Amino acid sequence: GEDVEQSLFLSVREGDSSVINCTYTDSSSTYLYWYKQEPGAGLQLLTYIFSNMDMKQDQRLTVLLNKKDKHLSLRIADTQTGDSAIYFCAEGGMDSSYKLIFGSGTRLLVRP
Amino acid sequence: GAVVSQHPSWVICKSGTSVKIECRSLDFQATTMFWYRQFPKQSLMLMATSNEGSKATYEQGVEKDKFLINHASLTLSTLTVTSAHPEDSSFYICSAQTSLAGIPSEQYFGPGTRLTVT
């Protein structure tokens, strides 16, 4: 079945780069997403990548996709305290349901 | 644009009562809405998918008679937790999706509703 896994916790110092990793199992996924969730709030889409791409950069965010290893990463450059949140990766396909399968989330703590 | 609201944001109810949660797309028409449940420090688990005017499709293990979903219009879906019990306490999040020329948009998420059953 489909499964998306992430490490649970990451702590970095303000100004450093953060790298959050994710592995997935469904090779038919068309899109891979990164969402941010702040405490008590819903999910905010940060970025996404098509499965036929290797990399996507969007300001401070860089997404790398290794399709062979089914590995996805999100790099946040110059991490700020406002980046502290839970980050979820998710995979989605183009079947009739367009469902998203979420990872367990990585809690990012940015230390001043 | 693409704002999704939920109401209420927080609700406490007594065991055995029913609670209705609303999900609205404020500035677009949502052909599909999704309901998720999130336990503390855990991921989002998809409960059901609903399309306007048709019955919701529930994920395996989700009791459709307990979690009633009504997608009565293109801007409103409701989730009713019937005969709520303490184990139903959770954070419920909806998302809404539109489509253009048959191509679905991303899912736009609501802010969530925290349900506490005492």
Coordinates of N, CA and C in Angstrom, one line a residue:
Chain A
G1 N 0.8 -1.2 0.0 CA 0.0 0.0 0.0 C 0.9 1.2 0.0
E2 N 0.2 2.4 0.0 CA 0.9 3.6 -0.1 C 1.4 4.0 1.3
D3 N 2.6 4.5 1.4 CA 3.2 4.9 2.7 C 4.1 6.0 2.4
V4 N 4.1 7.0 3.3 CA 5.0 8.2 3.2 C 5.6 8.3 4.6
E5 N 6.9 8.4 4.7 CA 7.6 8.5 6.0 C 8.5 9.7 6.1
Q6 N 8.5 10.2 7.3 CA 9.4 11.4 7.6 C 10.0 11.2 8.9
S7 N 11.1 11.9 9.1 CA 11.7 11.9 10.5 C 10.8 12.8 11.3
L8 N 10.8 12.6 12.6 CA 9.8 13.3 13.5 C 10.2 14.7 13.8
F9 N 11.5 14.9 14.0 CA 11.9 16.2 14.6 C 13.2 16.7 14.0
L10 N 13.3 18.0 13.9 CA 14.6 18.6 13.4 C 14.7 20.0 14.1
S11 N 15.9 20.2 14.7 CA 16.2 21.4 15.3 C 17.4 22.1 14.7
V12 N 17.3 23.4 14.3 CA 18.4 24.1 13.7 C 18.5 25.5 14.3
R13 N 19.6 26.1 14.1 CA 19.8 27.4 14.6 C 19.4 28.4 13.5
E14 N 18.9 29.6 14.0 CA 18.4 30.6 13.1 C 19.5 31.0 12.1
G15 N 19.2 31.1 10.8 CA 20.2 31.5 9.8 C 20.8 30.3 9.1
D16 N 20.7 29.1 9.8 CA 21.2 27.9 9.1 C 20.2 27.4 8.1
S17 N 20.6 26.4 7.3 CA 19.7 25.7 6.4 C 19.1 24.6 7.1
S18 N 17.8 24.3 6.7 CA 17.1 23.1 7.3 C 16.9 22.2 6.1
V19 N 17.0 20.9 6.3 CA 16.7 19.9 5.3 C 15.7 18.9 5.9
I20 N 14.6 18.8 5.3 CA 13.6 17.8 5.8 C 13.4 16.8 4.8
N21 N 13.5 15.5 5.2 CA 13.5 14.4 4.3 C 12.2 13.6 4.3
C22 N 11.9 13.0 3.2 CA 10.6 12.2 3.1 C 10.9 11.0 2.1
T23 N 10.4 9.9 2.4 CA 10.4 8.8 1.5 C 8.9 8.3 1.2
Y24 N 8.7 7.9 0.0 CA 7.4 7.4 -0.3 C 7.5 6.1 -1.1
T25 N 6.3 5.5 -1.2 CA 6.4 4.1 -1.8 C 5.6 4.0 -3.2
D26 N 4.7 5.0 -3.4 CA 3.9 4.8 -4.6 C 4.6 5.5 -5.8
S27 N 5.2 4.7 -6.7 CA 5.9 5.2 -7.8 C 5.0 5.9 -8.8
S28 N 3.7 5.7 -8.7 CA 2.8 6.2 -9.7 C 2.3 7.6 -9.4
S29 N 2.8 8.1 -8.2 CA 2.4 9.5 -7.8 C 2.8 10.5 -8.8
T30 N 1.9 11.4 -9.1 CA 2.2 12.4 -10.1 C 2.8 13.7 -9.5
Y31 N 2.3 14.0 -8.4 CA 2.7 15.2 -7.7 C 3.2 14.8 -6.3
L32 N 4.2 15.6 -5.8 CA 4.7 15.5 -4.5 C 4.7 16.9 -3.9
Y33 N 4.2 17.0 -2.7 CA 3.9 18.3 -2.1 C 4.6 18.4 -0.7
W34 N 4.8 19.7 -0.4 CA 5.2 20.1 1.0 C 4.2 21.1 1.5
Y35 N 3.7 20.7 2.7 CA 2.8 21.6 3.4 C 3.4 22.0 4.8
K36 N 3.0 23.2 5.2 CA 3.4 23.7 6.5 C 2.2 23.8 7.4
Q37 N 2.3 23.4 8.7 CA 1.2 23.5 9.6 C 1.7 24.2 10.9
E38 N 1.1 25.4 11.1 CA 1.5 26.1 12.4 C 0.5 25.6 13.5
P39 N 0.9 25.8 14.7 CA 0.1 25.2 15.8 C -1.4 25.6 15.8
G40 N -2.3 24.7 15.8 CA -3.7 24.9 15.9 C -4.3 25.4 14.6
A41 N -3.6 25.3 13.5 CA -4.0 25.8 12.2 C -4.1 24.7 11.1
G42 N -4.7 25.0 10.0 CA -4.7 24.1 8.9 C -3.4 24.1 8.2
L43 N -3.5 23.5 7.0 CA -2.2 23.3 6.2 C -2.1 24.3 5.1
Q44 N -0.9 24.8 5.0 CA -0.5 25.7 4.0 C 0.4 25.1 2.9
L45 N 0.0 25.1 1.7 CA 0.8 24.5 0.6 C 2.0 25.4 0.4
L46 N 3.2 24.8 0.6 CA 4.5 25.6 0.4 C 4.9 25.5 -1.1
T47 N 5.0 24.3 -1.5 CA 5.5 24.0 -2.9 C 5.1 22.6 -3.3
Y48 N 5.2 22.3 -4.6 CA 5.0 21.0 -5.1 C 5.9 20.8 -6.2
I49 N 6.1 19.5 -6.6 CA 7.0 19.2 -7.7 C 6.3 18.1 -8.5
F50 N 6.4 18.2 -9.8 CA 5.9 17.1 -10.6 C 6.9 15.9 -10.6
S51 N 6.4 14.7 -10.7 CA 7.3 13.6 -10.5 C 8.3 13.4 -11.6
N52 N 8.2 14.1 -12.7 CA 9.2 14.0 -13.8 C 10.3 15.1 -13.6
M53 N 10.3 15.8 -12.5 CA 11.3 16.9 -12.3 C 12.3 16.3 -11.2
D54 N 13.5 16.9 -11.2 CA 14.5 16.5 -10.2 C 14.6 17.6 -9.1
M55 N 14.3 18.8 -9.5 CA 14.5 19.9 -8.6 C 13.6 21.1 -8.9
K56 N 13.2 21.8 -7.8 CA 12.4 23.0 -8.0 C 12.8 23.9 -6.9
Q57 N 13.1 25.2 -7.3 CA 13.5 26.2 -6.4 C 12.4 27.3 -6.3
D58 N 12.1 27.8 -5.1 CA 11.1 28.8 -5.0 C 11.6 29.7 -3.8
Q59 N 12.3 30.7 -4.1 CA 12.8 31.6 -3.1 C 13.7 30.9 -2.1
R60 N 13.3 30.8 -0.8 CA 14.2 30.1 0.1 C 14.0 28.6 0.1
L61 N 13.1 28.1 -0.7 CA 12.8 26.7 -0.6 C 13.4 26.0 -1.9
T62 N 14.0 24.8 -1.6 CA 14.5 24.0 -2.7 C 14.0 22.6 -2.5
V63 N 13.3 22.0 -3.5 CA 12.8 20.7 -3.4 C 13.7 19.8 -4.3
L64 N 14.1 18.7 -3.8 CA 14.9 17.7 -4.5 C 14.1 16.4 -4.6
L65 N 14.1 15.8 -5.7 CA 13.3 14.6 -5.9 C 14.3 13.5 -6.5
N66 N 14.5 12.4 -5.8 CA 15.2 11.3 -6.4 C 14.2 10.2 -6.6
K67 N 13.7 10.1 -7.8 CA 12.6 9.2 -8.1 C 13.1 7.7 -8.0
K68 N 14.3 7.5 -8.3 CA 14.8 6.1 -8.2 C 14.7 5.6 -6.8
D69 N 15.1 6.4 -5.9 CA 15.1 6.0 -4.5 C 13.8 6.4 -3.8
K70 N 12.9 7.1 -4.5 CA 11.6 7.6 -3.9 C 11.9 8.4 -2.7
H71 N 12.7 9.4 -2.9 CA 13.2 10.2 -1.8 C 12.9 11.7 -2.2
L72 N 12.3 12.4 -1.3 CA 12.0 13.8 -1.5 C 12.6 14.6 -0.4
S73 N 13.1 15.8 -0.6 CA 13.6 16.6 0.4 C 13.2 18.1 0.2
L74 N 13.1 18.8 1.3 CA 12.8 20.2 1.3 C 13.9 20.9 2.1
R75 N 14.6 21.8 1.4 CA 15.6 22.6 2.0 C 15.1 24.0 2.2
I76 N 15.2 24.5 3.4 CA 14.9 25.9 3.7 C 16.2 26.7 4.0
A77 N 16.5 27.6 3.1 CA 17.7 28.4 3.3 C 17.4 29.5 4.3
D78 N 18.5 29.9 5.1 CA 18.4 31.0 6.0 C 17.1 30.9 6.9
T79 N 17.1 29.8 7.6 CA 15.9 29.4 8.4 C 15.6 30.5 9.5
Q80 N 14.4 30.9 9.6 CA 14.0 31.9 10.5 C 13.1 31.3 11.6
T81 N 12.9 32.0 12.7 CA 12.1 31.5 13.8 C 10.7 31.3 13.4
G82 N 10.2 32.1 12.4 CA 8.9 31.9 11.9 C 8.7 30.7 11.1
D83 N 9.8 30.0 10.8 CA 9.7 28.8 10.0 C 9.4 27.6 10.9
S84 N 9.4 27.8 12.3 CA 9.1 26.7 13.2 C 7.7 26.3 13.0
A85 N 7.5 25.0 12.7 CA 6.2 24.5 12.4 C 6.3 23.0 12.1
I86 N 5.2 22.4 11.8 CA 5.3 21.0 11.3 C 5.2 21.0 9.8
Y87 N 6.1 20.2 9.2 CA 6.1 20.1 7.7 C 5.7 18.7 7.3
F88 N 4.7 18.7 6.4 CA 4.2 17.4 5.9 C 4.6 17.3 4.4
C89 N 5.1 16.1 4.1 CA 5.2 15.8 2.6 C 3.9 15.0 2.3
A90 N 3.5 15.1 1.1 CA 2.4 14.3 0.6 C 2.5 13.9 -0.8
E91 N 2.0 12.8 -1.1 CA 2.0 12.4 -2.5 C 0.6 12.3 -3.1
G92 N 0.4 12.6 -4.3 CA -0.9 12.5 -4.9 C -0.8 12.1 -6.4
G93 N -1.9 11.4 -6.8 CA -1.9 10.9 -8.1 C -2.9 11.6 -9.0
M94 N -3.1 11.1 -10.2 CA -4.0 11.7 -11.1 C -5.2 10.7 -11.3
D95 N -5.4 9.8 -10.4 CA -6.6 9.0 -10.6 C -7.8 9.7 -10.2
S96 N -8.9 9.1 -10.3 CA -10.2 9.8 -10.2 C -10.4 10.4 -8.8
S97 N -9.7 9.9 -7.8 CA -10.0 10.4 -6.5 C -9.1 11.6 -6.1
Y98 N -8.0 11.7 -6.8 CA -7.0 12.8 -6.5 C -6.7 12.9 -5.0
K99 N -6.6 11.8 -4.3 CA -6.4 11.8 -2.9 C -4.9 12.2 -2.6
L100 N -4.7 12.7 -1.4 CA -3.4 13.0 -0.9 C -3.1 12.0 0.2
I101 N -1.9 11.5 0.2 CA -1.4 10.6 1.2 C -0.3 11.4 1.9
F102 N -0.5 11.6 3.2 CA 0.4 12.5 4.0 C 1.4 11.7 4.7
G103 N 2.6 12.2 4.9 CA 3.6 11.7 5.8 C 3.2 12.0 7.2
S104 N 4.0 11.6 8.2 CA 3.7 11.8 9.6 C 4.1 13.1 10.1
G105 N 4.8 13.9 9.3 CA 5.1 15.3 9.7 C 6.4 15.4 10.4
T106 N 7.2 16.4 10.1 CA 8.5 16.7 10.8 C 8.3 18.0 11.5
R107 N 8.5 18.0 12.8 CA 8.5 19.2 13.6 C 9.8 19.9 13.5
L108 N 9.8 21.1 13.0 CA 11.0 21.9 12.8 C 11.0 23.0 13.9
L109 N 12.1 22.9 14.7 CA 12.3 23.9 15.8 C 13.5 24.8 15.4
V110 N 13.3 26.1 15.3 CA 14.4 27.0 15.0 C 14.8 27.7 16.2
R111 N 16.0 27.6 16.6 CA 16.5 28.2 17.8 C 17.1 29.5 17.5
P112 N 16.9 30.5 18.4 CA 17.4 31.9 18.1 C 19.0 31.9 18.2
Chain B
G1 N -7.2 34.8 -3.0 CA -8.3 33.9 -3.3 C -8.1 32.5 -2.8
A2 N -9.1 31.6 -3.1 CA -9.1 30.2 -2.6 C -9.0 30.1 -1.1
V3 N -10.0 30.7 -0.5 CA -10.1 30.6 1.0 C -11.1 29.6 1.4
V4 N -10.8 28.8 2.4 CA -11.7 27.8 2.9 C -11.8 28.1 4.4
S5 N -13.1 28.2 4.8 CA -13.3 28.4 6.3 C -14.0 27.2 6.9
Q6 N -13.8 27.1 8.2 CA -14.5 26.1 9.0 C -15.2 26.7 10.2
H7 N -16.3 26.1 10.5 CA -17.0 26.7 11.7 C -17.7 25.5 12.4
P8 N -17.6 25.4 13.7 CA -16.8 26.3 14.5 C -15.3 26.0 14.5
S9 N -14.5 26.8 15.1 CA -13.1 26.5 15.1 C -12.8 25.6 16.3
W10 N -13.7 25.6 17.3 CA -13.5 24.9 18.5 C -14.8 24.5 19.1
V11 N -15.0 23.3 19.5 CA -16.3 22.9 20.1 C -16.1 21.9 21.1
I12 N -16.8 22.0 22.2 CA -16.9 21.1 23.3 C -18.3 20.5 23.4
C13 N -18.4 19.2 23.4 CA -19.8 18.7 23.5 C -19.8 17.5 24.5
K14 N -21.0 17.2 25.0 CA -21.1 16.1 25.9 C -21.2 14.8 25.2
S15 N -20.7 13.7 25.8 CA -20.8 12.4 25.2 C -22.2 12.0 24.9
G16 N -22.5 11.5 23.7 CA -23.8 11.1 23.3 C -24.5 12.1 22.4
T17 N -24.0 13.3 22.4 CA -24.6 14.3 21.5 C -24.0 14.3 20.2
S18 N -24.6 15.1 19.2 CA -24.1 15.2 17.9 C -23.6 16.6 17.6
V19 N -22.6 16.7 16.8 CA -21.9 17.9 16.5 C -21.8 18.1 15.0
K20 N -22.1 19.3 14.5 CA -22.0 19.5 13.1 C -20.9 20.5 12.8
I21 N -20.0 20.2 11.9 CA -18.9 21.1 11.5 C -19.1 21.5 10.0
E22 N -19.0 22.8 9.8 CA -19.2 23.3 8.4 C -17.8 23.6 7.8
C23 N -17.8 23.4 6.5 CA -16.6 23.7 5.7 C -17.1 24.5 4.5
R24 N -16.6 25.7 4.3 CA -17.1 26.6 3.2 C -15.9 27.0 2.3
S25 N -16.1 27.0 1.0 CA -15.2 27.6 0.1 C -15.8 29.0 -0.1
L26 N -15.0 30.0 0.2 CA -15.5 31.4 0.2 C -15.5 32.1 -1.1
D27 N -14.6 31.8 -2.0 CA -14.5 32.6 -3.2 C -14.3 31.7 -4.4
F28 N -14.6 30.4 -4.3 CA -14.6 29.5 -5.4 C -15.6 28.4 -5.2
Q29 N -15.9 27.7 -6.3 CA -16.8 26.6 -6.2 C -16.0 25.3 -6.1
A30 N -16.3 24.6 -5.1 CA -15.6 23.4 -4.8 C -16.3 22.2 -5.3
T31 N -15.8 21.6 -6.3 CA -16.5 20.4 -6.8 C -16.2 19.2 -5.9
T32 N -15.1 19.2 -5.2 CA -14.8 18.1 -4.3 C -14.3 18.7 -3.0
M33 N -14.8 18.1 -1.9 CA -14.3 18.4 -0.6 C -13.8 17.2 0.1
F34 N -12.8 17.3 0.9 CA -12.2 16.2 1.6 C -12.3 16.5 3.1
W35 N -12.5 15.5 3.9 CA -12.5 15.6 5.4 C -11.3 14.8 5.9
Y36 N -10.5 15.4 6.8 CA -9.4 14.7 7.4 C -9.6 14.8 8.9
R37 N -8.9 13.8 9.6 CA -8.8 13.8 11.0 C -7.4 13.8 11.4
Q38 N -7.0 14.6 12.4 CA -5.6 14.6 12.8 C -5.6 14.5 14.3
F39 N -4.9 13.4 14.8 CA -4.7 13.2 16.2 C -3.4 14.0 16.6
P40 N -3.3 14.3 17.9 CA -2.2 15.2 18.4 C -0.8 14.6 17.9
K41 N 0.0 15.4 17.3 CA 1.3 15.1 16.9 C 1.3 14.0 15.8
Q42 N 0.3 13.8 15.1 CA 0.2 12.8 14.1 C -0.2 13.4 12.7
S43 N -0.2 12.6 11.8 CA -0.5 13.0 10.4 C -2.0 13.2 10.2
L44 N -2.3 13.7 9.0 CA -3.7 13.8 8.6 C -4.2 12.5 8.0
M45 N -5.3 12.0 8.5 CA -5.9 10.8 7.9 C -7.1 11.1 7.2
L46 N -7.2 10.8 5.9 CA -8.3 11.1 5.1 C -9.5 10.2 5.6
M47 N -10.6 10.9 5.9 CA -11.8 10.2 6.3 C -12.7 9.9 5.1
A48 N -13.0 10.9 4.3 CA -13.9 10.8 3.2 C -13.7 11.9 2.2
T49 N -14.2 11.6 1.0 CA -14.2 12.5 -0.1 C -15.6 12.7 -0.6
S50 N -16.0 14.0 -0.7 CA -17.4 14.2 -1.2 C -17.4 15.1 -2.4
N51 N -18.3 14.7 -3.3 CA -18.6 15.6 -4.5 C -19.9 16.1 -4.4
E52 N -20.1 17.4 -4.8 CA -21.4 18.0 -4.7 C -22.5 17.2 -5.3
G53 N -23.5 17.0 -4.5 CA -24.7 16.4 -5.0 C -24.7 14.9 -5.0
S54 N -23.6 14.3 -4.6 CA -23.5 12.8 -4.5 C -23.1 12.4 -3.1
K55 N -23.2 11.1 -2.9 CA -22.8 10.5 -1.6 C -21.3 10.6 -1.4
A56 N -20.9 10.7 -0.2 CA -19.5 10.8 0.1 C -18.9 9.4 0.0
T57 N -17.6 9.3 -0.4 CA -16.9 8.1 -0.4 C -16.0 8.0 0.8
Y58 N -16.2 7.0 1.7 CA -15.5 6.9 2.9 C -14.3 6.0 2.8
E59 N -13.3 6.4 3.5 CA -12.1 5.5 3.6 C -12.3 4.3 4.4
Q60 N -11.5 3.3 4.2 CA -11.7 2.1 4.9 C -11.5 2.3 6.4
G61 N -12.5 1.8 7.2 CA -12.4 1.9 8.7 C -13.1 3.1 9.2
V62 N -13.6 4.0 8.4 CA -14.4 5.1 8.8 C -15.9 4.8 8.7
E63 N -16.6 5.0 9.9 CA -18.0 4.6 10.0 C -18.9 5.7 9.3
K64 N -19.5 5.4 8.3 CA -20.3 6.4 7.6 C -21.5 6.8 8.3
D65 N -22.0 5.9 9.2 CA -23.2 6.2 10.0 C -22.9 7.1 11.2
K66 N -21.6 7.1 11.5 CA -21.2 7.9 12.6 C -20.7 9.3 12.2
F67 N -20.0 9.3 11.0 CA -19.5 10.6 10.5 C -20.3 10.9 9.2
L68 N -21.4 11.7 9.4 CA -22.3 12.0 8.3 C -21.8 13.2 7.5
I69 N -21.6 13.0 6.2 CA -21.1 14.1 5.4 C -22.2 14.5 4.3
N70 N -22.4 15.8 4.3 CA -23.4 16.3 3.3 C -22.7 17.4 2.5
H71 N -22.7 17.2 1.2 CA -22.1 18.2 0.3 C -23.2 18.8 -0.5
A72 N -24.0 19.7 0.1 CA -25.3 20.1 -0.5 C -25.1 21.2 -1.6
S73 N -24.0 21.9 -1.5 CA -23.8 22.9 -2.6 C -22.3 23.0 -2.9
L74 N -22.0 23.8 -3.9 CA -20.7 23.9 -4.4 C -19.8 24.7 -3.5
T75 N -20.4 25.2 -2.4 CA -19.5 26.0 -1.5 C -19.6 25.5 0.0
L76 N -20.4 24.5 0.2 CA -20.6 24.0 1.6 C -20.6 22.5 1.7
S77 N -19.8 22.0 2.6 CA -19.9 20.6 3.0 C -20.0 20.6 4.6
T78 N -20.8 19.6 5.1 CA -20.9 19.5 6.6 C -20.5 18.1 7.0
L79 N -19.8 18.0 8.1 CA -19.5 16.8 8.8 C -20.2 16.8 10.1
T80 N -21.1 15.8 10.3 CA -21.8 15.6 11.6 C -21.3 14.4 12.3
V81 N -20.7 14.6 13.5 CA -20.3 13.5 14.3 C -21.5 13.1 15.2
T82 N -22.0 12.0 14.9 CA -23.2 11.5 15.7 C -22.9 10.7 16.9
S83 N -23.6 10.9 18.0 CA -23.4 10.2 19.2 C -21.9 10.2 19.6
A84 N -21.4 11.4 19.7 CA -20.0 11.6 19.9 C -19.5 10.9 21.3
H85 N -18.3 10.4 21.2 CA -17.7 9.8 22.4 C -16.3 10.4 22.6
P86 N -15.7 10.3 23.8 CA -14.4 11.0 24.0 C -13.4 10.6 23.0
E87 N -13.4 9.3 22.5 CA -12.4 8.9 21.5 C -12.6 9.6 20.1
D88 N -13.7 10.3 20.0 CA -13.9 11.1 18.7 C -13.2 12.5 18.8
S89 N -12.7 12.8 20.0 CA -12.0 14.1 20.2 C -10.8 14.1 19.3
S90 N -10.7 15.2 18.5 CA -9.7 15.3 17.5 C -9.7 16.6 16.8
F91 N -8.8 16.8 15.9 CA -8.8 18.0 15.1 C -9.3 17.6 13.7
Y92 N -10.3 18.2 13.3 CA -10.9 17.8 12.0 C -10.6 19.0 11.0
I93 N -10.1 18.6 9.9 CA -9.7 19.6 8.8 C -10.4 19.2 7.5
C94 N -10.9 20.2 6.9 CA -11.5 20.0 5.6 C -10.6 20.6 4.5
S95 N -10.7 20.2 3.3 CA -10.1 20.8 2.2 C -11.1 20.9 1.0
A96 N -10.9 21.8 0.1 CA -11.8 22.0 -1.0 C -10.9 22.1 -2.3
Q97 N -11.5 21.5 -3.3 CA -10.8 21.4 -4.6 C -11.8 21.9 -5.7
T98 N -11.3 22.7 -6.6 CA -12.1 23.0 -7.8 C -11.4 22.4 -9.0
S99 N -12.1 22.6 -10.2 CA -11.5 22.1 -11.4 C -11.7 23.1 -12.5
L100 N -10.8 23.1 -13.4 CA -10.9 24.0 -14.6 C -10.6 23.1 -15.8
A101 N -11.7 23.1 -16.7 CA -11.6 22.2 -17.9 C -11.3 20.8 -17.5
G102 N -11.8 20.3 -16.4 CA -11.6 18.9 -15.9 C -10.3 18.7 -15.2
I103 N -9.5 19.7 -15.1 CA -8.2 19.5 -14.4 C -8.4 20.0 -13.0
P104 N -8.1 19.1 -12.0 CA -8.3 19.5 -10.6 C -7.3 20.5 -10.1
S105 N -7.7 21.4 -9.2 CA -6.8 22.3 -8.6 C -6.1 21.6 -7.4
E106 N -5.2 22.3 -6.8 CA -4.7 21.8 -5.5 C -5.8 21.8 -4.5
Q107 N -5.5 21.1 -3.4 CA -6.5 21.2 -2.3 C -6.2 22.4 -1.4
Y108 N -7.3 23.1 -1.2 CA -7.1 24.3 -0.3 C -7.7 23.9 1.1
F109 N -6.9 24.1 2.1 CA -7.3 23.6 3.4 C -7.9 24.6 4.3
G110 N -8.9 24.2 5.1 CA -9.5 25.0 6.1 C -8.6 25.1 7.3
P111 N -8.9 25.9 8.3 CA -8.1 26.1 9.5 C -8.3 25.0 10.5
G112 N -9.3 24.2 10.3 CA -9.5 23.1 11.3 C -10.5 23.4 12.3
T113 N -11.1 22.3 12.9 CA -12.0 22.4 14.0 C -11.6 21.5 15.1
R114 N -11.4 22.0 16.3 CA -11.0 21.1 17.4 C -12.2 20.7 18.1
L115 N -12.4 19.4 18.1 CA -13.6 18.8 18.8 C -13.1 18.1 20.1
T116 N -13.7 18.5 21.2 CA -13.5 17.9 22.5 C -14.8 17.3 23.0
V117 N -14.8 16.0 23.3 CA -16.0 15.4 23.8 C -15.8 15.0 25.2
T118 N -16.6 15.5 26.1 CA -16.4 15.2 27.5 C -17.4 14.1 28.1

